[in-house]
């Protein structure tokens, strides 16, 4: 499975949580994979490796999907990043992608400022000191936290002009790692992330694992997906442009 972003210069993504949830649901809905009532496991090979999901079938239809994300952890907290929009306070989480969390209301302008500043080598990996640029920037607005459950609204931005309409699978996984890393939640807790259009993902940790002596969280995201259509690409070997083309100064 490959994920690609149409934004200029974005190219292929290493993984995508809600894209994986969608493909897993479609695999059973279309009969590509045979299942039984209840939970069915499926594995997908993506650029970052192999991810595992479980699809719940009710009366033969996909009801819920669980996405088991890669080991994740909070890299750094409360980083003060000086940008053209002023100082921005953010947390950095490694969840496959490098994710930055910002608890501020202004979205696109601050996102652009964070990206531009980070690309200017002002944001560095806290362990290697290498310049880094977050692949995702998540703006969160926490609603309430009770009984070790946090509900929050989220806007996930990626690429120059892309705003995720979903709660973001990778972002939800990263939020679980962030909250556990900050001590705001333990591994028995869970989050409910609500997107800009009102759809929700549930996130929790199925435990932790030590990698090179460092504790990582094992996030699990539960959501749903539904078929909306079909599309098929074909490649004719006789087509002189079958390999694609590029227009503009670089062509």
Coordinates of N, CA and C in Angstrom, one line a residue:
X1 N 0.8 -1.2 0.0 CA 0.0 0.0 0.0 C 0.9 1.2 0.0
X2 N 0.6 2.2 -0.9 CA 1.3 3.4 -1.0 C 0.4 4.6 -0.7
X3 N 0.9 5.6 0.0 CA 0.1 6.8 0.3 C 0.8 8.0 -0.4
X4 N 0.0 8.8 -1.1 CA 0.7 9.9 -1.7 C -0.2 11.2 -1.5
X5 N 0.5 12.3 -1.4 CA -0.1 13.6 -1.2 C 0.1 14.5 -2.4
X6 N -1.0 15.0 -2.9 CA -1.0 15.8 -4.1 C -0.3 17.2 -3.9
X7 N -0.1 17.6 -2.7 CA 0.6 18.9 -2.4 C 1.9 18.9 -3.1
X8 N 2.3 20.1 -3.6 CA 3.6 20.2 -4.2 C 4.8 19.8 -3.3
X9 N 5.6 18.9 -3.8 CA 6.8 18.5 -3.1 C 6.6 17.5 -2.0
X10 N 5.3 17.1 -1.8 CA 5.0 16.2 -0.6 C 5.4 14.7 -0.9
X11 N 5.0 14.2 -2.1 CA 5.3 12.9 -2.5 C 4.7 11.8 -1.7
X12 N 5.4 10.7 -1.6 CA 4.8 9.5 -0.8 C 5.0 9.7 0.7
X13 N 4.1 9.1 1.4 CA 4.1 9.1 2.9 C 4.6 7.8 3.4
X14 N 5.2 7.7 4.5 CA 5.7 6.5 5.1 C 4.5 5.6 5.6
X15 N 3.5 6.2 6.0 CA 2.3 5.5 6.5 C 1.1 6.5 6.7
X16 N -0.1 5.9 6.9 CA -1.2 6.8 7.1 C -2.2 5.9 7.8
X17 N -2.6 6.4 9.0 CA -3.5 5.7 9.9 C -4.9 5.5 9.3
X18 N -5.5 6.7 8.9 CA -6.9 6.6 8.4 C -7.0 6.0 7.1
X19 N -5.9 6.1 6.3 CA -5.8 5.4 5.0 C -5.8 3.9 5.1
X20 N -5.0 3.5 6.1 CA -4.9 2.0 6.4 C -6.3 1.5 6.9
X21 N -7.0 2.3 7.8 CA -8.3 1.9 8.2 C -9.3 1.7 7.0
X22 N -9.2 2.7 6.1 CA -10.1 2.6 4.9 C -9.8 1.4 4.1
X23 N -8.5 1.1 3.8 CA -8.2 0.0 3.0 C -8.6 -1.3 3.6
X24 N -8.4 -1.4 4.9 CA -8.7 -2.7 5.6 C -10.2 -2.9 5.6
X25 N -11.0 -1.9 5.8 CA -12.5 -2.0 5.6 C -12.9 -2.4 4.2
X26 N -12.3 -1.8 3.2 CA -12.6 -2.1 1.8 C -12.2 -3.5 1.5
X27 N -11.1 -4.0 2.0 CA -10.7 -5.4 1.7 C -11.7 -6.4 2.1
X28 N -12.4 -6.2 3.2 CA -13.5 -7.2 3.6 C -14.8 -6.8 2.9
X29 N -15.1 -5.5 2.7 CA -16.3 -5.2 2.0 C -16.3 -5.7 0.6
X30 N -15.2 -5.7 -0.1 CA -15.1 -6.1 -1.5 C -14.8 -7.6 -1.7
X31 N -14.6 -8.3 -0.5 CA -14.3 -9.7 -0.6 C -12.9 -10.0 -1.0
X32 N -12.0 -9.1 -1.0 CA -10.6 -9.4 -1.3 C -10.0 -10.3 -0.3
X33 N -10.5 -10.1 1.0 CA -10.1 -10.9 2.1 C -11.4 -11.5 2.7
X34 N -11.4 -12.8 2.9 CA -12.6 -13.5 3.5 C -12.5 -13.4 5.0
X35 N -13.6 -13.0 5.7 CA -13.6 -12.9 7.1 C -14.8 -13.6 7.7
X36 N -14.9 -13.5 9.0 CA -16.0 -14.1 9.8 C -16.6 -13.1 10.7
X37 N -17.7 -13.4 11.3 CA -18.3 -12.5 12.3 C -17.4 -12.2 13.4
X38 N -17.3 -11.0 13.9 CA -16.4 -10.6 14.9 C -15.1 -10.0 14.3
X39 N -14.0 -10.1 15.1 CA -12.8 -9.4 14.7 C -11.9 -10.2 13.8
X40 N -11.4 -9.6 12.8 CA -10.5 -10.3 11.8 C -9.2 -9.5 11.6
X41 N -8.1 -10.2 11.7 CA -6.8 -9.5 11.6 C -6.4 -9.4 10.1
X42 N -5.7 -8.3 9.8 CA -5.2 -8.1 8.5 C -3.9 -7.3 8.6
X43 N -2.9 -7.6 7.7 CA -1.6 -6.9 7.8 C -1.4 -6.2 6.4
X44 N -0.9 -5.0 6.5 CA -0.6 -4.2 5.3 C 0.9 -3.9 5.2
X45 N 1.5 -4.1 4.1 CA 2.9 -3.6 3.9 C 2.9 -2.2 3.4
X46 N 3.5 -1.3 4.2 CA 3.5 0.2 3.8 C 5.0 0.5 3.8
X47 N 5.3 1.7 3.3 CA 6.8 2.1 3.1 C 7.5 2.0 4.4
X48 N 6.9 2.2 5.6 CA 7.6 2.2 6.9 C 7.8 0.8 7.4
X49 N 7.1 -0.2 6.8 CA 7.1 -1.6 7.3 C 5.7 -2.2 7.2
X50 N 5.4 -3.1 8.1 CA 4.2 -3.8 8.1 C 3.3 -3.4 9.3
X51 N 2.1 -3.0 9.0 CA 1.2 -2.6 10.1 C 0.0 -3.6 10.2
X52 N -0.5 -3.8 11.4 CA -1.5 -4.7 11.7 C -2.8 -4.0 12.0
X53 N -3.9 -4.5 11.5 CA -5.2 -4.0 11.8 C -6.2 -5.1 12.1
X54 N -7.3 -4.8 12.7 CA -8.4 -5.8 13.0 C -9.7 -5.1 12.6
X55 N -10.5 -5.9 11.8 CA -11.7 -5.4 11.3 C -12.9 -6.2 11.9
X56 N -13.8 -5.5 12.5 CA -15.0 -6.1 13.1 C -16.1 -6.2 12.1
X57 N -16.6 -7.5 11.8 CA -17.6 -7.7 10.8 C -18.9 -8.0 11.6
X58 N -20.0 -7.2 11.3 CA -21.3 -7.4 11.9 C -22.3 -7.7 10.8
X59 N -22.9 -8.8 10.7 CA -23.8 -9.2 9.6 C -23.0 -9.1 8.3
X60 N -21.7 -9.4 8.3 CA -21.0 -9.5 7.1 C -20.4 -8.1 6.6
X61 N -20.7 -7.0 7.4 CA -20.3 -5.7 7.0 C -19.3 -5.2 8.0
X62 N -18.4 -4.3 7.5 CA -17.4 -3.7 8.4 C -18.0 -2.7 9.3
X63 N -17.8 -2.9 10.6 CA -18.4 -2.0 11.6 C -17.3 -1.1 12.3
X64 N -16.3 -1.7 12.8 CA -15.2 -0.9 13.4 C -13.9 -1.5 12.9
X65 N -12.8 -0.6 13.0 CA -11.5 -1.1 12.6 C -10.5 -0.6 13.6
X66 N -9.6 -1.5 14.1 CA -8.5 -1.1 15.0 C -7.2 -1.1 14.2
X67 N -6.5 0.0 14.4 CA -5.2 0.2 13.7 C -4.1 0.2 14.8
X68 N -3.2 -0.8 14.7 CA -2.1 -0.9 15.7 C -0.9 -0.1 15.1
X69 N -0.6 1.0 15.7 CA 0.4 1.9 15.2 C 1.8 1.5 15.7
X70 N 2.8 2.0 15.0 CA 4.2 1.7 15.4 C 4.5 2.3 16.7
X71 N 5.5 1.7 17.4 CA 5.9 2.3 18.7 C 6.2 3.8 18.6
X72 N 5.7 4.5 19.6 CA 5.7 6.0 19.6 C 6.1 6.5 21.0
X73 N 6.7 7.7 21.0 CA 7.1 8.3 22.2 C 7.2 9.8 22.1
X74 N 7.0 10.5 23.3 CA 7.2 11.9 23.4 C 8.7 12.2 23.3
X75 N 9.2 13.0 22.3 CA 10.6 13.3 22.2 C 10.9 14.5 23.1
X76 N 10.1 15.5 23.1 CA 10.4 16.7 23.8 C 9.1 17.5 24.1
X77 N 9.1 18.2 25.2 CA 7.9 18.9 25.6 C 8.2 20.4 25.9
X78 N 7.2 21.2 25.6 CA 7.3 22.7 25.9 C 8.5 23.3 25.2
X79 N 8.7 23.1 23.9 CA 9.7 23.7 23.1 C 9.2 25.1 22.7
X80 N 10.0 26.1 23.0 CA 9.7 27.5 22.6 C 10.3 27.7 21.2
X81 N 9.5 27.8 20.2 CA 10.0 28.1 18.8 C 9.7 29.5 18.4
X82 N 10.7 30.3 18.2 CA 10.5 31.7 17.8 C 10.2 31.8 16.3
X83 N 9.0 32.2 15.9 CA 8.6 32.3 14.5 C 8.2 33.7 14.2
X84 N 7.9 33.9 12.9 CA 7.5 35.3 12.5 C 6.1 35.6 13.1
X85 N 5.4 34.6 13.6 CA 4.1 34.9 14.3 C 4.3 35.0 15.8
X86 N 5.5 35.1 16.3 CA 5.8 35.1 17.7 C 6.2 33.7 18.2
X87 N 6.4 33.6 19.5 CA 6.9 32.3 20.0 C 5.8 31.3 20.1
X88 N 6.0 30.1 19.6 CA 5.0 29.1 19.6 C 5.5 28.0 20.6
X89 N 4.7 27.5 21.5 CA 5.0 26.4 22.4 C 4.5 25.1 21.8
X90 N 5.4 24.2 21.7 CA 5.0 22.9 21.1 C 5.6 21.7 21.7
X91 N 5.0 20.5 21.6 CA 5.6 19.2 21.9 C 5.9 18.5 20.7
X92 N 7.0 17.7 20.7 CA 7.4 16.9 19.6 C 7.2 15.4 19.9
X93 N 6.6 14.7 19.1 CA 6.3 13.2 19.3 C 6.8 12.5 18.0
X94 N 7.5 11.4 18.3 CA 7.9 10.5 17.2 C 6.9 9.4 17.1
X95 N 6.1 9.3 16.1 CA 5.0 8.3 15.9 C 5.1 7.8 14.5
X96 N 6.2 7.3 14.1 CA 6.5 7.0 12.7 C 6.8 8.3 12.0
X97 N 5.9 9.2 11.8 CA 6.1 10.6 11.4 C 6.5 11.4 12.6
X98 N 7.1 12.5 12.4 CA 7.5 13.5 13.4 C 6.3 14.4 13.6
X99 N 5.6 14.4 14.7 CA 4.4 15.2 14.9 C 4.7 16.3 16.0
X100 N 4.2 17.5 15.6 CA 4.3 18.6 16.6 C 2.8 18.9 17.1
X101 N 2.7 19.1 18.4 CA 1.4 19.5 19.0 C 1.4 20.9 19.4
X102 N 0.4 21.7 19.0 CA 0.3 23.1 19.4 C -1.1 23.4 19.9
X103 N -1.2 24.0 21.1 CA -2.5 24.3 21.6 C -2.8 25.7 21.5
X104 N -3.1 26.1 20.2 CA -3.3 27.5 19.9 C -4.5 27.6 18.9
X105 N -5.2 28.7 18.8 CA -6.4 28.8 17.9 C -6.0 29.1 16.5
X106 N -5.0 29.9 16.2 CA -4.6 30.3 14.8 C -4.0 29.1 14.2
X107 N -4.5 28.7 13.0 CA -4.0 27.5 12.3 C -3.1 27.6 11.2
X108 N -3.6 28.0 10.0 CA -2.7 28.0 8.9 C -1.5 28.9 8.9
X109 N -1.7 30.1 9.5 CA -0.5 31.0 9.5 C 0.5 30.5 10.5
X110 N 0.1 30.0 11.6 CA 1.1 29.4 12.6 C 1.7 28.2 12.0
X111 N 0.9 27.3 11.3 CA 1.5 26.1 10.7 C 2.6 26.5 9.7
X112 N 2.3 27.5 8.9 CA 3.3 27.9 7.9 C 4.5 28.5 8.6
X113 N 4.3 29.2 9.7 CA 5.4 29.8 10.4 C 6.3 28.7 11.0
X114 N 5.7 27.7 11.6 CA 6.4 26.6 12.2 C 7.2 25.9 11.2
X115 N 6.6 25.6 10.0 CA 7.4 24.9 9.0 C 8.5 25.7 8.5
X116 N 8.3 27.0 8.2 CA 9.3 27.9 7.7 C 10.5 28.0 8.7
X117 N 10.1 28.2 9.9 CA 11.2 28.3 11.0 C 12.0 27.0 11.1
X118 N 11.2 25.9 11.2 CA 11.9 24.6 11.3 C 12.9 24.3 10.2
X119 N 12.4 24.7 8.9 CA 13.3 24.4 7.8 C 14.5 25.4 7.8
X120 N 14.4 26.4 8.6 CA 15.6 27.3 8.7 C 16.5 26.8 9.8
X121 N 16.4 25.5 10.1 CA 17.3 24.8 11.1 C 17.2 25.3 12.5
X122 N 16.1 25.9 12.8 CA 15.9 26.4 14.2 C 15.3 25.4 15.1
X123 N 14.7 24.4 14.6 CA 14.1 23.3 15.4 C 15.0 22.1 15.2
X124 N 15.5 21.5 16.3 CA 16.4 20.4 16.2 C 16.0 19.2 17.1
X125 N 16.3 18.0 16.6 CA 16.0 16.8 17.3 C 16.7 16.9 18.7
X126 N 15.9 16.7 19.8 CA 16.5 16.8 21.1 C 17.6 15.9 21.5
X127 N 17.7 14.8 20.7 CA 18.8 13.8 21.0 C 19.9 13.8 20.1
X128 N 19.7 14.0 18.8 CA 20.8 14.0 17.8 C 21.2 15.4 17.4
X129 N 20.4 16.4 17.8 CA 20.6 17.8 17.4 C 20.6 18.1 15.9
X130 N 20.1 17.1 15.1 CA 19.9 17.3 13.7 C 18.7 18.2 13.4
X131 N 18.8 19.1 12.4 CA 17.6 19.9 12.1 C 16.4 19.0 11.7
X132 N 15.3 19.4 12.1 CA 14.1 18.6 11.8 C 12.9 19.5 11.4
X133 N 12.0 18.9 10.6 CA 10.8 19.6 10.2 C 9.6 18.7 10.5
X134 N 8.7 19.0 11.3 CA 7.5 18.1 11.6 C 6.8 17.8 10.3
X135 N 6.4 16.5 10.1 CA 5.6 16.2 9.0 C 4.1 16.5 9.2
X136 N 3.7 16.5 10.4 CA 2.4 16.8 10.8 C 2.4 17.9 11.9
X137 N 1.5 18.8 11.9 CA 1.4 19.8 13.0 C -0.1 19.7 13.4
X138 N -0.3 19.3 14.7 CA -1.7 19.1 15.2 C -2.0 20.2 16.2
X139 N -3.2 20.9 15.9 CA -3.7 21.9 16.8 C -4.8 21.2 17.6
X140 N -4.7 21.2 18.9 CA -5.7 20.6 19.8 C -6.3 21.5 20.7
X141 N -7.6 21.2 21.0 CA -8.4 22.0 22.0 C -9.1 21.0 22.9
X142 N -8.5 20.8 24.1 CA -9.0 19.8 25.0 C -10.3 20.2 25.6
X143 N -11.3 19.3 25.6 CA -12.6 19.6 26.1 C -12.7 19.2 27.6
X144 N -12.4 18.0 27.9 CA -12.4 17.6 29.3 C -11.7 16.3 29.5
X145 N -11.2 16.0 30.7 CA -10.5 14.8 31.0 C -11.1 14.3 32.3
X146 N -11.7 13.1 32.3 CA -12.2 12.5 33.5 C -12.2 11.0 33.3
X147 N -12.0 10.3 34.5 CA -11.9 8.8 34.5 C -10.8 8.4 33.5
X148 N -9.7 9.1 33.5 CA -8.6 8.8 32.6 C -9.0 8.7 31.1
X149 N -10.0 9.5 30.7 CA -10.3 9.7 29.3 C -10.3 11.1 29.0
X150 N -9.6 11.5 27.9 CA -9.5 12.8 27.4 C -10.3 13.0 26.1
X151 N -11.2 13.9 26.0 CA -11.9 14.2 24.8 C -11.3 15.5 24.3
X152 N -11.0 15.6 23.0 CA -10.5 16.9 22.4 C -10.8 17.0 21.0
X153 N -10.8 18.3 20.5 CA -11.0 18.6 19.1 C -9.6 18.7 18.5
X154 N -9.4 18.4 17.2 CA -8.1 18.4 16.6 C -8.2 18.9 15.2
X155 N -7.2 19.7 14.7 CA -7.1 20.0 13.3 C -5.6 19.6 13.0
X156 N -5.5 18.7 12.0 CA -4.2 18.2 11.6 C -3.8 18.8 10.3
X157 N -2.7 19.5 10.2 CA -2.2 20.1 9.0 C -0.9 19.4 8.5
X158 N -0.9 19.2 7.2 CA 0.3 18.6 6.6 C 0.4 19.1 5.2
X159 N 1.6 19.3 4.7 CA 1.8 19.8 3.4 C 1.5 21.3 3.4
X160 N 1.8 22.0 2.3 CA 1.6 23.5 2.3 C 0.2 24.0 2.5
X161 N -0.8 23.2 2.0 CA -2.2 23.7 2.1 C -3.2 22.6 2.5
X162 N -2.7 21.6 3.2 CA -3.6 20.4 3.4 C -4.0 20.4 4.9
X163 N -5.4 20.3 5.1 CA -6.0 20.2 6.4 C -6.7 18.9 6.4
X164 N -6.4 18.0 7.3 CA -6.9 16.7 7.4 C -8.4 16.8 7.8
X165 N -9.3 16.1 7.1 CA -10.7 16.2 7.5 C -11.0 15.1 8.6
X166 N -10.1 14.1 8.8 CA -10.2 13.1 9.8 C -9.5 13.5 11.0
X167 N -9.7 12.8 12.2 CA -8.9 13.1 13.4 C -7.4 12.7 13.2
X168 N -7.1 12.0 12.2 CA -5.7 11.6 11.9 C -5.2 10.4 12.7
X169 N -5.0 9.3 12.0 CA -4.6 8.1 12.7 C -3.3 8.2 13.4
X170 N -2.3 8.7 12.6 CA -1.0 8.9 13.1 C -1.0 9.9 14.2
X171 N -1.8 11.0 14.0 CA -1.9 12.0 15.0 C -2.5 11.6 16.3
X172 N -3.5 10.7 16.2 CA -4.2 10.1 17.4 C -3.2 9.3 18.2
X173 N -2.4 8.5 17.4 CA -1.4 7.6 18.0 C -0.3 8.5 18.7
X174 N 0.1 9.6 18.1 CA 1.1 10.5 18.7 C 0.5 11.1 19.9
X175 N -0.8 11.5 19.9 CA -1.4 12.1 21.1 C -1.4 11.2 22.3
X176 N -1.6 9.9 22.1 CA -1.5 8.9 23.2 C -0.1 8.9 23.7
X177 N 0.9 8.9 22.8 CA 2.3 8.9 23.3 C 2.6 10.2 24.0
X178 N 2.1 11.3 23.5 CA 2.4 12.6 24.2 C 1.8 12.6 25.6
X179 N 0.6 12.2 25.7 CA -0.1 12.3 27.0 C 0.6 11.4 28.0
X180 N 0.9 10.2 27.6 CA 1.6 9.3 28.5 C 3.0 9.8 28.9
X181 N 3.7 10.4 27.9 CA 5.0 10.9 28.1 C 5.0 12.1 29.0
X182 N 3.9 12.9 29.0 CA 3.8 14.0 29.9 C 3.3 13.7 31.3
X183 N 2.9 12.4 31.4 CA 2.3 12.0 32.7 C 0.9 12.4 32.9
X184 N 0.2 12.8 31.8 CA -1.2 13.2 31.9 C -2.2 12.0 31.8
X185 N -1.7 10.9 31.4 CA -2.5 9.7 31.2 C -1.6 8.5 31.4
X186 N -2.1 7.4 31.9 CA -1.3 6.2 32.0 C -1.8 5.2 30.9
X187 N -1.2 4.0 30.8 CA -1.4 3.1 29.7 C -2.8 2.5 29.7
X188 N -3.6 2.7 30.8 CA -4.9 2.3 30.9 C -5.9 3.3 30.4
X189 N -5.5 4.5 30.1 CA -6.3 5.6 29.7 C -6.6 5.5 28.2
X190 N -7.5 6.4 27.7 CA -7.8 6.5 26.3 C -8.2 8.0 26.0
X191 N -8.2 8.2 24.6 CA -8.6 9.6 24.1 C -9.6 9.4 23.1
X192 N -10.5 10.4 23.0 CA -11.4 10.5 21.9 C -11.1 11.8 21.1
X193 N -10.6 11.6 19.9 CA -10.3 12.8 19.1 C -11.4 13.1 18.1
X194 N -11.8 14.3 18.0 CA -12.9 14.7 17.1 C -12.3 15.7 16.1
X195 N -12.6 15.4 14.8 CA -12.0 16.2 13.7 C -12.8 17.5 13.5
X196 N -12.4 18.2 12.5 CA -13.1 19.5 12.1 C -14.5 19.2 11.5
X197 N -14.8 18.0 11.1 CA -16.1 17.7 10.5 C -16.9 16.9 11.5
X198 N -16.4 16.6 12.7 CA -17.2 15.9 13.7 C -17.0 14.4 13.8
X199 N -16.1 13.8 12.9 CA -15.8 12.4 13.0 C -14.8 12.2 14.1
X200 N -14.8 10.9 14.7 CA -14.0 10.7 15.9 C -13.2 9.4 15.7
X201 N -12.0 9.4 16.3 CA -11.2 8.2 16.6 C -11.0 8.0 18.1
X202 N -11.0 6.7 18.5 CA -10.6 6.4 19.9 C -9.1 6.0 19.9
X203 N -8.3 6.5 20.8 CA -6.9 6.1 20.9 C -6.6 5.6 22.3
X204 N -5.8 4.5 22.4 CA -5.4 4.0 23.7 C -4.0 3.3 23.5
X205 N -3.4 2.8 24.5 CA -2.2 2.1 24.4 C -2.4 0.7 24.8
X206 N -1.8 -0.3 24.0 CA -2.0 -1.7 24.4 C -0.8 -2.1 25.3
X207 N 0.1 -1.1 25.6 CA 1.2 -1.4 26.4 C 2.4 -0.6 26.0
X208 N 3.6 -1.0 26.4 CA 4.9 -0.3 26.1 C 5.9 -1.3 25.7
X209 N 6.9 -0.8 25.0 CA 8.0 -1.7 24.6 C 9.3 -0.9 24.7
X210 N 10.4 -1.5 25.1 CA 11.7 -0.9 25.2 C 12.5 -1.1 23.9
X211 N 12.9 0.0 23.3 CA 13.7 -0.1 22.0 C 15.0 0.6 22.3
X212 N 16.1 -0.1 22.3 CA 17.4 0.5 22.6 C 17.5 1.2 23.9
X213 N 16.8 0.6 24.9 CA 16.7 1.1 26.2 C 15.8 2.3 26.5
X214 N 15.0 2.6 25.4 CA 14.1 3.7 25.6 C 12.6 3.2 25.5
X215 N 11.8 3.6 26.4 CA 10.4 3.2 26.4 C 9.6 3.8 25.4
X216 N 8.9 3.0 24.6 CA 7.9 3.5 23.6 C 6.5 3.0 23.9
X217 N 5.6 3.8 23.5 CA 4.1 3.4 23.7 C 3.7 2.7 22.4
X218 N 2.8 1.7 22.6 CA 2.2 0.9 21.5 C 0.7 1.4 21.3
X219 N 0.5 2.4 20.5 CA -0.9 3.0 20.3 C -1.8 2.1 19.5
X220 N -3.1 2.1 19.8 CA -4.1 1.5 19.0 C -5.2 2.5 18.8
X221 N -5.6 2.6 17.5 CA -6.6 3.6 17.1 C -7.8 2.8 16.6
X222 N -9.0 3.2 17.0 CA -10.2 2.5 16.6 C -11.1 3.6 15.9
X223 N -11.6 3.3 14.7 CA -12.4 4.1 13.9 C -13.3 3.3 13.0
X224 N -13.8 3.9 11.9 CA -14.6 3.2 11.0 C -14.4 3.8 9.6
X225 N -14.8 3.1 8.6 CA -14.6 3.6 7.2 C -15.7 3.0 6.3
X226 N -16.0 3.6 5.2 CA -17.1 3.2 4.4 C -16.8 3.4 2.9
X227 N -17.2 2.5 2.1 CA -16.9 2.6 0.6 C -17.7 3.8 0.1
X228 N -17.0 4.6 -0.8 CA -17.7 5.7 -1.5 C -17.6 5.6 -3.0
X229 N -16.7 4.7 -3.5 CA -16.6 4.5 -4.9 C -15.4 3.7 -5.3
X230 N -15.2 3.5 -6.6 CA -14.1 2.7 -7.1 C -13.4 3.5 -8.2
X231 N -12.1 3.3 -8.3 CA -11.4 3.9 -9.4 C -10.2 3.0 -9.8
X232 N -9.9 2.9 -11.1 CA -8.9 2.0 -11.5 C -7.9 2.7 -12.5
X233 N -6.6 2.7 -12.2 CA -5.6 3.2 -13.1 C -5.1 2.1 -14.0
X234 N -4.9 2.4 -15.2 CA -4.3 1.4 -16.2 C -3.0 2.0 -16.8
X235 N -2.1 1.1 -17.2 CA -0.8 1.6 -17.8 C -0.7 0.8 -19.1
X236 N -0.8 1.6 -20.2 CA -0.6 1.0 -21.6 C 0.8 1.1 -22.0
X237 N 1.5 -0.1 -22.2 CA 2.9 0.0 -22.5 C 3.2 0.7 -23.9
X238 N 2.2 0.9 -24.7 CA 2.4 1.6 -26.0 C 2.2 3.1 -25.8
X239 N 1.8 3.5 -24.6 CA 1.7 5.0 -24.3 C 3.0 5.6 -24.1
X240 N 3.4 6.6 -24.9 CA 4.7 7.2 -24.8 C 4.8 8.0 -23.5
X241 N 3.7 8.3 -22.9 CA 3.7 9.1 -21.6 C 3.3 8.2 -20.4
X242 N 3.4 6.9 -20.6 CA 3.0 6.0 -19.5 C 3.8 6.2 -18.2
X243 N 5.0 6.7 -18.3 CA 5.8 6.9 -17.1 C 5.5 8.2 -16.5
X244 N 4.6 9.0 -17.0 CA 4.3 10.3 -16.4 C 5.1 11.4 -17.1
X245 N 4.8 12.6 -16.7 CA 5.4 13.8 -17.2 C 5.4 14.9 -16.2
X246 N 6.2 15.9 -16.4 CA 6.2 17.1 -15.5 C 6.2 18.4 -16.3
X247 N 5.4 19.3 -15.9 CA 5.4 20.6 -16.6 C 6.0 21.7 -15.6
X248 N 6.6 22.6 -16.2 CA 7.2 23.7 -15.4 C 8.6 23.9 -15.6
X249 N 9.3 24.7 -14.8 CA 10.7 25.0 -15.0 C 11.6 23.8 -14.9
X250 N 11.2 22.8 -14.1 CA 12.1 21.6 -14.0 C 12.0 20.6 -15.1
X251 N 11.0 20.8 -16.0 CA 10.8 19.8 -17.0 C 11.9 19.9 -18.1

